[in-house]
Amino acid sequence: MADVLMVQNTKIEGSGYLGELLKNDGFSIDSVHAKYESIPENMYSLVVILGAPESANDDLAHLKMEQSLIRKCVADDTPVLGICLGSQLIAKALGASVRSGAKKEIGFYDDLQAETDSGLFSGFDNPFTVFHWHGDTFDLPEYAVRLAHSSYYVNQAFQIHSAVGLQFHLEVNDVMVNLWLERAAEKLEQIPYIDPEKIRSEIKEKLPTVQANMDKFYSNFKSVFDL
């Protein structure tokens, strides 16, 4: 049995720094591109669902399959971590609504606030730094606990049973950030308040802080879910 199922929704959004941490810890990883490959029916110690440009509201077969997978994980008490689109799919799969946010958040942000009693964000500074690339938001499913919020998005992270959703990216590395900026260059030109060159210039300064936060979150996640 492989330890971790890594579900990709687009080729350019991989496991990044999170994948490095898992491999360094000795976890074996099954990676599937859900749009083109079937999701295995194996049992896993952890399921990770990554991001993509699509919306959780899109009527796409692979996104529906991922929502079924999320519900199964929660029913079986299997830890599932959703990042960006993955977090939106968790919210939707468990009964909450997903919709457009107040504004797109793209780049490094320093305004996230962890809830004071969240063990998953133990050791974090408040506010803390993340990388964003999203325009949607979600309500919390019934019985979910908010873990983090920000100025524009009241729900940035949450937990419901064995499922954890992060609207933001802690898993990014420099290759991923540069690739996303390159692929989205024309679209970003249409958003006046986003400056791709500023984001590039901040990589050297802010990415180490984001990855240090990934280290803390990863350690907390393993402790909370006994991985």
XYZ file of N, CA and C in Angstrom:
681
model
N 0.844 -1.205 0.000
C 0.000 0.000 0.000
C 0.873 1.246 0.000
N 0.605 2.150 -0.940
C 1.272 3.450 -0.916
C 0.685 4.271 0.214
N 1.476 5.142 0.789
C 1.032 5.900 1.954
C 0.155 7.093 1.597
N 0.485 7.764 0.479
C -0.172 9.033 0.160
C -0.710 8.989 -1.269
N -1.945 9.427 -1.437
C -2.515 9.639 -2.761
C -2.483 11.133 -3.052
N -1.795 11.527 -4.110
C -1.668 12.923 -4.512
C -2.518 13.117 -5.770
N -3.589 13.882 -5.659
C -4.523 14.085 -6.769
C -4.239 15.428 -7.421
N -3.745 15.393 -8.661
C -3.500 16.619 -9.424
C -4.694 16.926 -10.307
N -4.954 18.208 -10.484
C -6.025 18.645 -11.377
C -5.511 19.399 -12.589
N -4.252 19.752 -12.571
C -3.592 20.331 -13.732
C -2.103 20.016 -13.620
N -1.460 19.864 -14.748
C -0.066 19.425 -14.760
C 0.853 20.381 -14.024
N 0.546 21.689 -14.067
C 1.483 22.672 -13.507
C 1.301 22.895 -12.006
N 0.312 22.234 -11.405
C 0.134 22.358 -9.953
C 0.423 21.007 -9.312
N 1.710 20.790 -9.016
C 2.141 19.555 -8.391
C 2.298 19.697 -6.895
N 2.931 18.700 -6.299
C 3.047 18.666 -4.836
C 4.114 19.599 -4.300
N 5.054 20.032 -5.165
C 6.032 21.036 -4.778
C 6.804 20.689 -3.518
N 6.910 21.665 -2.632
C 7.695 21.497 -1.410
C 7.052 20.481 -0.467
N 5.721 20.381 -0.482
C 5.044 19.373 0.326
C 5.479 17.978 -0.097
N 5.598 17.752 -1.398
C 6.060 16.458 -1.885
C 7.461 16.127 -1.387
N 8.325 17.146 -1.355
C 9.678 16.934 -0.829
C 9.645 16.491 0.625
N 8.812 17.153 1.423
C 8.725 16.813 2.836
C 8.226 15.381 3.028
N 7.208 15.010 2.262
C 6.666 13.659 2.368
C 7.708 12.612 1.983
N 8.409 12.852 0.885
C 9.422 11.887 0.432
C 10.572 11.797 1.423
N 10.981 12.939 1.964
C 12.078 12.932 2.946
C 11.695 12.173 4.211
N 10.399 12.118 4.496
C 9.913 11.383 5.659
C 9.702 9.901 5.371
N 9.919 9.506 4.127
C 9.790 8.099 3.780
C 8.424 7.673 3.297
N 7.511 8.623 3.105
C 6.209 8.276 2.555
C 6.350 7.924 1.069
N 5.660 6.911 0.641
C 5.565 6.651 -0.793
C 4.310 7.349 -1.313
N 4.352 7.822 -2.557
C 3.295 8.672 -3.101
C 2.778 8.088 -4.410
N 1.468 7.911 -4.499
C 0.790 7.620 -5.758
C 0.232 8.933 -6.288
N 0.676 9.370 -7.456
C 0.168 10.603 -8.056
C -0.738 10.270 -9.238
N -1.900 10.895 -9.292
C -2.816 10.709 -10.414
C -3.268 12.077 -10.915
N -3.399 12.191 -12.229
C -3.986 13.378 -12.842
C -5.457 13.054 -13.050
N -6.300 13.596 -12.182
C -7.681 13.144 -12.105
C -8.471 13.375 -13.391
N -8.061 14.353 -14.183
C -8.792 14.634 -15.421
C -8.616 13.515 -16.439
N -7.495 12.801 -16.353
C -7.177 11.790 -17.360
C -7.011 10.383 -16.789
N -6.906 10.265 -15.467
C -6.655 8.971 -14.853
C -7.698 8.674 -13.794
N -7.994 7.394 -13.621
C -8.939 6.996 -12.588
C -8.307 7.150 -11.207
N -9.134 7.484 -10.249
C -8.670 7.571 -8.865
C -8.631 6.162 -8.280
N -7.484 5.738 -7.754
C -7.387 4.381 -7.208
C -8.363 4.171 -6.053
N -8.771 2.929 -5.869
C -9.673 2.587 -4.779
C -8.913 2.051 -3.567
N -7.581 2.119 -3.599
C -6.756 1.655 -2.474
C -7.053 2.457 -1.220
N -6.641 1.915 -0.099
C -6.670 2.644 1.164
C -5.356 3.402 1.309
N -5.431 4.643 1.789
C -4.238 5.469 1.954
C -4.183 6.044 3.360
N -2.967 6.365 3.768
C -2.794 7.038 5.058
C -3.177 8.513 4.972
N -3.066 9.080 3.758
C -3.339 10.496 3.528
C -3.710 10.701 2.072
N -4.707 11.552 1.835
C -5.081 11.969 0.483
C -4.882 13.480 0.393
N -4.198 13.926 -0.660
C -3.987 15.355 -0.902
C -4.620 15.707 -2.245
N -5.459 16.733 -2.268
C -6.097 17.186 -3.500
C -5.593 18.593 -3.810
N -4.953 18.720 -4.956
C -4.265 19.961 -5.323
C -5.161 20.890 -6.137
N -4.595 22.021 -6.534
C -5.358 23.074 -7.177
C -5.432 22.977 -8.685
N -6.146 23.942 -9.283
C -6.310 24.066 -10.735
C -7.112 25.333 -10.999
N -7.129 25.801 -12.259
C -7.901 27.009 -12.572
C -9.409 26.817 -12.519
N -9.892 25.571 -12.612
C -11.325 25.332 -12.635
C -11.988 25.751 -11.326
N -13.306 25.844 -11.363
C -14.105 26.107 -10.176
C -14.681 24.794 -9.665
N -14.850 24.710 -8.367
C -15.509 23.537 -7.789
C -16.949 23.415 -8.279
N -17.501 24.507 -8.807
C -18.864 24.485 -9.326
C -18.948 23.985 -10.762
N -17.823 23.799 -11.430
C -17.840 23.332 -12.810
C -18.381 21.910 -12.890
N -19.187 21.665 -13.898
C -19.827 20.350 -14.078
C -18.862 19.411 -14.804
N -17.841 18.960 -14.080
C -16.795 18.123 -14.643
C -16.747 16.795 -13.908
N -16.643 15.717 -14.669
C -16.721 14.375 -14.090
C -15.626 14.146 -13.054
N -14.404 14.616 -13.337
C -13.318 14.315 -12.400
C -13.471 15.090 -11.088
N -14.063 16.273 -11.142
C -14.289 17.021 -9.908
C -15.384 16.361 -9.063
N -16.377 15.781 -9.714
C -17.408 15.039 -8.992
C -16.809 13.792 -8.342
N -15.900 13.124 -9.059
C -15.247 11.954 -8.475
C -14.418 12.336 -7.255
N -13.757 13.485 -7.327
C -12.969 13.940 -6.178
C -13.854 14.267 -4.981
N -15.026 14.822 -5.238
C -15.945 15.081 -4.129
C -16.414 13.775 -3.487
N -16.632 12.753 -4.307
C -16.986 11.440 -3.756
C -15.845 10.884 -2.927
N -14.623 11.063 -3.414
C -13.443 10.612 -2.677
C -13.357 11.320 -1.328
N -13.607 12.623 -1.311
C -13.565 13.393 -0.063
C -14.578 12.840 0.931
N -15.801 12.627 0.479
C -16.832 12.109 1.387
C -16.448 10.733 1.923
N -15.831 9.902 1.088
C -15.400 8.581 1.534
C -14.288 8.698 2.568
N -13.335 9.601 2.328
C -12.247 9.805 3.283
C -12.791 10.201 4.647
N -13.746 11.128 4.659
C -14.311 11.587 5.923
C -15.078 10.453 6.604
N -15.824 9.680 5.821
C -16.577 8.557 6.394
C -15.646 7.512 6.989
N -14.469 7.331 6.347
C -13.494 6.333 6.815
C -12.494 6.898 7.811
N -12.611 8.191 8.135
C -11.684 8.874 9.037
C -10.256 8.886 8.482
N -10.136 8.999 7.159
C -8.841 9.119 6.493
C -8.494 10.593 6.327
N -7.330 11.033 6.762
C -6.964 12.446 6.580
C -6.951 12.835 5.105
N -7.571 13.962 4.806
C -7.563 14.495 3.446
C -7.251 15.983 3.538
N -6.260 16.414 2.764
C -5.832 17.812 2.725
C -6.145 18.370 1.352
N -6.951 19.431 1.308
C -7.280 20.092 0.054
C -6.621 21.452 -0.022
N -5.941 21.711 -1.129
C -5.230 22.970 -1.331
C -5.883 23.744 -2.468
N -6.263 24.986 -2.222
C -6.883 25.884 -3.196
C -8.161 25.245 -3.747
N -8.188 24.823 -5.024
C -9.371 24.125 -5.538
C -9.717 22.939 -4.652
N -8.697 22.250 -4.132
C -8.954 21.121 -3.249
C -9.757 21.517 -2.020
N -9.477 22.691 -1.472
C -10.233 23.157 -0.297
C -11.674 23.477 -0.682
N -11.854 24.054 -1.857
C -13.194 24.373 -2.335
C -13.998 23.102 -2.591
N -13.338 22.058 -3.087
C -14.013 20.786 -3.314
C -14.428 20.140 -1.994
N -13.589 20.263 -0.958
C -13.977 19.748 0.353
C -15.227 20.471 0.845
N -15.214 21.798 0.756
C -16.379 22.572 1.201
C -17.636 22.151 0.450
N -17.532 22.055 -0.857
C -18.703 21.710 -1.672
C -19.154 20.273 -1.415
N -18.192 19.356 -1.326
C -18.529 17.944 -1.115
C -19.273 17.732 0.190
N -19.013 18.592 1.172
C -19.608 18.430 2.494
C -20.736 19.420 2.759
N -21.289 19.969 1.667
C -22.555 20.681 1.771
C -22.511 22.195 1.767
N -21.338 22.797 1.621
C -21.239 24.261 1.635
C -21.228 24.815 0.208
N -21.478 26.115 0.089
C -21.483 26.758 -1.226
C -20.111 27.332 -1.550
N -19.796 27.354 -2.836
C -18.566 27.945 -3.368
C -18.973 29.042 -4.336
N -18.285 30.181 -4.267
C -18.674 31.322 -5.106
C -17.455 32.213 -5.340
N -17.624 33.207 -6.200
C -16.551 34.164 -6.455
C -16.292 35.005 -5.215
N -14.996 35.281 -4.958
C -14.627 36.106 -3.820
C -14.695 37.583 -4.141
N -14.385 38.388 -3.158
C -14.451 39.841 -3.320
C -13.437 40.337 -4.346
N -12.284 39.703 -4.409
C -11.242 40.057 -5.384
C -10.313 38.866 -5.523
N -9.645 38.801 -6.668
C -8.652 37.751 -6.853
C -7.448 38.037 -5.965
N -6.919 36.994 -5.358
C -5.684 37.102 -4.581
C -4.615 36.290 -5.311
N -3.599 36.978 -5.790
C -2.505 36.327 -6.508
C -1.201 36.957 -6.034
N -0.313 36.128 -5.507
C 0.970 36.620 -5.041
C 1.200 36.302 -3.576
N 2.208 36.921 -3.011
C 2.552 36.731 -1.598
C 1.727 37.691 -0.744
N 1.084 37.144 0.278
C 0.270 37.943 1.191
C 0.743 37.699 2.615
N 0.711 38.760 3.426
C 1.223 38.691 4.797
C 0.140 38.923 5.841
N -1.131 38.760 5.465
C -2.215 39.192 6.353
C -3.065 38.062 6.902
N -2.619 36.817 6.802
C -3.438 35.731 7.319
C -3.347 35.632 8.828
N -4.486 35.380 9.433
C -4.576 35.257 10.887
C -5.068 33.852 11.230
N -4.265 33.130 12.009
C -4.696 31.822 12.490
C -5.591 31.996 13.700
N -6.616 31.158 13.812
C -7.458 31.168 15.009
C -6.601 30.724 16.198
N -6.843 31.285 17.334
C -5.914 31.153 18.461
C -5.757 29.725 18.969
N -6.810 28.907 18.837
C -6.747 27.560 19.408
C -6.547 26.481 18.355
N -6.033 26.851 17.183
C -5.856 25.879 16.112
C -4.527 25.154 16.246
N -4.579 23.873 16.576
C -3.349 23.090 16.668
C -2.641 22.951 15.338
N -3.370 23.027 14.239
C -2.748 22.904 12.923
C -1.877 24.105 12.579
N -2.103 25.226 13.260
C -1.283 26.413 13.025
C -0.487 26.803 14.268
N -0.230 25.839 15.107
C 0.599 26.073 16.287
C 1.998 26.510 15.866
N 2.520 27.537 16.530
C 3.857 28.026 16.220
C 3.913 29.059 15.119
N 2.780 29.381 14.518
C 2.738 30.392 13.454
C 2.741 31.790 14.056
N 3.404 32.715 13.360
C 3.246 34.124 13.683
C 1.850 34.562 13.254
N 1.327 35.580 13.905
C 0.052 36.169 13.499
C 0.248 37.656 13.260
N 0.101 38.162 12.051
C -0.298 37.435 10.850
C 0.859 36.634 10.250
N 0.527 35.730 9.311
C 1.571 34.927 8.685
C 1.498 35.023 7.160
N 2.551 34.566 6.509
C 2.741 34.758 5.069
C 2.421 33.487 4.292
N 1.698 33.661 3.168
C 1.366 32.546 2.273
C 1.506 33.025 0.832
N 1.347 32.079 -0.090
C 1.225 32.430 -1.509
C -0.208 32.133 -1.931
N -0.820 33.083 -2.623
C -2.207 32.938 -3.083
C -2.272 32.843 -4.604
N -3.286 32.089 -5.074
C -3.661 32.161 -6.485
C -5.102 31.667 -6.591
N -6.040 32.533 -6.271
C -7.444 32.116 -6.298
C -8.358 33.320 -6.441
N -9.568 33.027 -6.886
C -10.593 34.056 -6.983
C -11.911 33.643 -6.363
N -12.020 32.362 -5.976
C -13.241 31.854 -5.360
C -13.096 31.790 -3.847
N -14.226 31.694 -3.194
C -14.268 31.479 -1.756
C -15.386 30.495 -1.463
N -15.610 30.195 -0.191
C -16.622 29.200 0.176
C -17.169 29.519 1.560
N -18.372 29.006 1.806
C -18.890 28.976 3.167
C -18.325 27.743 3.852
N -18.443 27.685 5.161
C -17.988 26.511 5.888
C -19.098 25.471 5.949
N -18.761 24.198 5.745
C -19.757 23.148 5.953
C -20.223 23.130 7.412
N -21.398 22.589 7.647
C -21.901 22.445 9.012
C -20.916 21.633 9.837
N -20.633 22.093 11.020
C -19.719 21.473 11.986
C -18.244 21.725 11.676
N -17.951 22.442 10.603
C -16.551 22.757 10.305
C -16.041 23.832 11.256
N -14.737 23.831 11.479
C -14.079 24.804 12.344
C -13.162 25.682 11.496
N -13.342 26.995 11.580
C -12.457 27.912 10.863
C -11.082 27.889 11.517
N -10.036 27.785 10.687
C -8.662 27.750 11.189
C -7.894 29.030 10.900
N -8.274 29.765 9.846
C -7.558 30.991 9.487
C -8.459 31.875 8.641
N -8.212 33.179 8.728
C -8.970 34.154 7.953
C -8.035 35.271 7.518
N -8.546 36.155 6.650
C -7.752 37.312 6.213
C -8.683 38.485 5.975
N -8.125 39.576 5.501
C -8.900 40.802 5.325
C -10.057 40.621 4.340
N -9.807 39.956 3.219
C -10.815 39.837 2.173
C -11.557 38.505 2.201
N -10.959 37.496 2.829
C -11.551 36.163 2.826
C -11.677 35.659 4.256
N -12.928 35.573 4.715
C -13.137 35.175 6.106
C -12.792 33.705 6.327
N -12.879 32.903 5.266
C -12.570 31.481 5.369
C -11.344 31.159 4.517
N -10.185 31.135 5.138
C -8.942 30.813 4.438
C -8.480 29.387 4.729
N -8.904 28.834 5.848
C -8.563 27.453 6.188
C -9.611 26.938 7.154
N -9.899 25.628 7.065
C -10.897 25.048 7.949
C -10.646 23.552 8.106
N -11.264 22.997 9.130
C -11.216 21.556 9.361
C -12.610 21.048 9.638
N -12.935 19.904 9.048
C -14.167 19.215 9.381
C -13.842 17.734 9.451
N -13.896 17.189 10.650
C -13.538 15.792 10.900
C -12.098 15.551 10.412
N -11.916 14.632 9.467
C -10.556 14.312 9.000
C -10.137 15.131 7.792
N -10.935 16.105 7.388
C -10.645 16.914 6.194
C -10.181 18.315 6.583
N -9.124 18.766 5.930
C -8.581 20.105 6.147
C -8.467 20.816 4.806
N -8.997 22.022 4.720
C -8.914 22.807 3.490
C -8.076 24.059 3.693
N -7.139 24.274 2.773
C -6.325 25.487 2.753
C -6.612 26.221 1.455
N -7.158 27.412 1.537
C -7.431 28.198 0.329
C -6.122 28.671 -0.307
N -5.080 28.758 0.475
C -3.801 29.318 0.050
C -2.786 28.207 -0.211
N -1.636 28.619 -0.729
C -0.561 27.686 -1.078
C 0.624 27.867 -0.130
N 0.964 26.803 0.591
C 2.227 26.738 1.321
C 3.210 25.808 0.606
N 2.705 25.042 -0.347
C 3.514 23.986 -0.991
C 4.369 24.476 -2.144
N 4.270 25.756 -2.501
C 4.936 26.228 -3.712
C 6.458 26.281 -3.552
N 7.144 26.110 -4.677
C 8.575 26.385 -4.772
C 8.776 27.429 -5.861
N 10.011 27.853 -6.078
C 10.249 28.949 -7.035
C 9.898 28.550 -8.456
N 10.123 27.293 -8.804
C 9.786 26.825 -10.157
C 8.285 26.956 -10.399
N 7.482 26.542 -9.438
C 6.029 26.618 -9.585
C 5.554 28.058 -9.723
N 6.041 28.948 -8.872
C 5.589 30.338 -8.924
C 5.929 30.960 -10.272
N 7.148 30.768 -10.739
C 7.548 31.337 -12.030
C 6.755 30.739 -13.184
N 6.479 29.428 -13.120
C 5.715 28.776 -14.176
C 4.292 29.294 -14.218
N 3.655 29.448 -13.059
C 2.283 29.958 -13.037
C 2.220 31.371 -13.589
N 3.193 32.203 -13.223
C 3.213 33.573 -13.732
C 3.394 33.596 -15.248
N 4.244 32.718 -15.733
C 4.498 32.656 -17.182
C 3.247 32.213 -17.934
N 2.604 31.161 -17.450
C 1.438 30.614 -18.153
C 0.244 31.560 -18.111
N 0.159 32.378 -17.070
C -1.002 33.261 -16.912
C -0.711 34.703 -17.310
N 0.401 34.938 -17.993
C 0.853 36.311 -18.255
C -0.222 37.173 -18.918
N -0.884 36.658 -19.945
C -1.884 37.464 -20.651
C -3.078 37.777 -19.764
N -3.531 36.808 -18.977
C -4.672 37.031 -18.082
C -4.326 38.034 -16.994
N -3.097 37.961 -16.484
C -2.697 38.866 -15.404
C -2.623 40.306 -15.888
N -2.357 40.503 -17.159
C -2.322 41.857 -17.717
C -3.677 42.547 -17.598
N -4.754 41.752 -17.478
C -6.102 42.312 -17.411
C -6.536 42.631 -15.978
N -5.657 42.348 -15.012
C -5.991 42.612 -13.605
C -5.074 43.724 -13.115
N -5.547 44.955 -13.061
C -4.661 46.108 -12.832
C -3.949 46.118 -11.489
N -4.522 45.498 -10.472
C -3.904 45.571 -9.142
C -2.910 44.434 -8.890
N -2.663 43.591 -9.888
C -1.684 42.509 -9.738
C -0.474 42.818 -10.613
N 0.710 42.793 -10.015
C 1.958 43.125 -10.689
C 2.863 41.894 -10.704
N 2.891 41.144 -11.822
C 3.703 39.922 -11.887
C 5.178 40.158 -11.587
N 5.714 41.294 -12.024
C 7.140 41.554 -11.773
C 7.401 41.768 -10.281
N 6.472 42.374 -9.601
C 6.609 42.531 -8.151
C 6.602 41.157 -7.473
N 5.710 40.293 -7.930
C 5.645 38.943 -7.362
C 6.970 38.216 -7.583
N 7.511 38.316 -8.791
C 8.805 37.672 -9.079
C 9.901 38.224 -8.176
N 9.869 39.536 -7.972
C 10.923 40.160 -7.161
C 10.830 39.758 -5.701
N 9.642 39.279 -5.269
C 9.451 38.907 -3.872
C 9.792 37.439 -3.593
N 10.038 36.662 -4.645
C 10.264 35.230 -4.447
C 11.428 34.980 -3.497
N 12.552 35.626 -3.757
C 13.748 35.367 -2.948
C 13.519 35.756 -1.489
N 12.780 36.838 -1.267
C 12.558 37.334 0.087
C 11.497 36.540 0.839
N 10.380 36.232 0.179
C 9.208 35.721 0.898
C 9.004 34.208 0.787
N 9.533 33.593 -0.278
C 9.334 32.151 -0.405
C 9.928 31.370 0.764
N 11.117 31.725 1.278
C 11.627 30.985 2.450
C 10.679 31.033 3.649
N 9.987 32.159 3.844
C 9.031 32.266 4.945
C 7.832 31.361 4.699
N 7.341 31.338 3.461
C 6.224 30.451 3.114
C 6.614 28.996 3.358
N 7.819 28.619 2.946
C 8.239 27.230 3.121
C 8.486 26.903 4.596
N 8.950 27.870 5.366
C 9.067 27.652 6.810
C 7.688 27.428 7.425
N 6.676 28.131 6.924
C 5.310 27.902 7.388
C 4.801 26.540 6.945
N 5.212 26.091 5.759
C 4.868 24.740 5.333
C 5.470 23.717 6.273
N 6.716 23.928 6.678
C 7.366 23.024 7.640
C 6.534 22.911 8.917
N 6.107 24.062 9.452
C 5.331 24.060 10.697
C 3.983 23.373 10.505
N 3.301 23.719 9.421
C 1.990 23.129 9.173
C 2.102 21.620 8.990
N 3.100 21.200 8.230
C 3.308 19.768 7.970
C 3.553 19.013 9.274
N 4.389 19.567 10.125
C 4.669 18.940 11.414
C 3.408 18.872 12.274
N 2.641 19.953 12.297
C 1.397 19.977 13.063
C 0.389 18.982 12.511
N 0.278 18.924 11.189
C -0.673 18.024 10.533
C -0.353 16.569 10.891
N 0.922 16.212 10.811
C 1.315 14.837 11.165
C 0.982 14.527 12.615
N 1.173 15.493 13.500
C 0.892 15.285 14.904
C -0.600 15.139 15.165
N -1.406 16.030 14.577
C -2.855 16.007 14.795
C -3.460 14.706 14.291
N -2.977 14.228 13.127
C -3.573 13.038 12.511
C -2.739 11.776 12.721
N -1.697 11.874 13.561
C -0.898 10.718 13.939
C -0.343 9.978 12.720
N 0.267 10.739 11.819
C 0.851 10.144 10.604
C 2.284 9.713 10.856
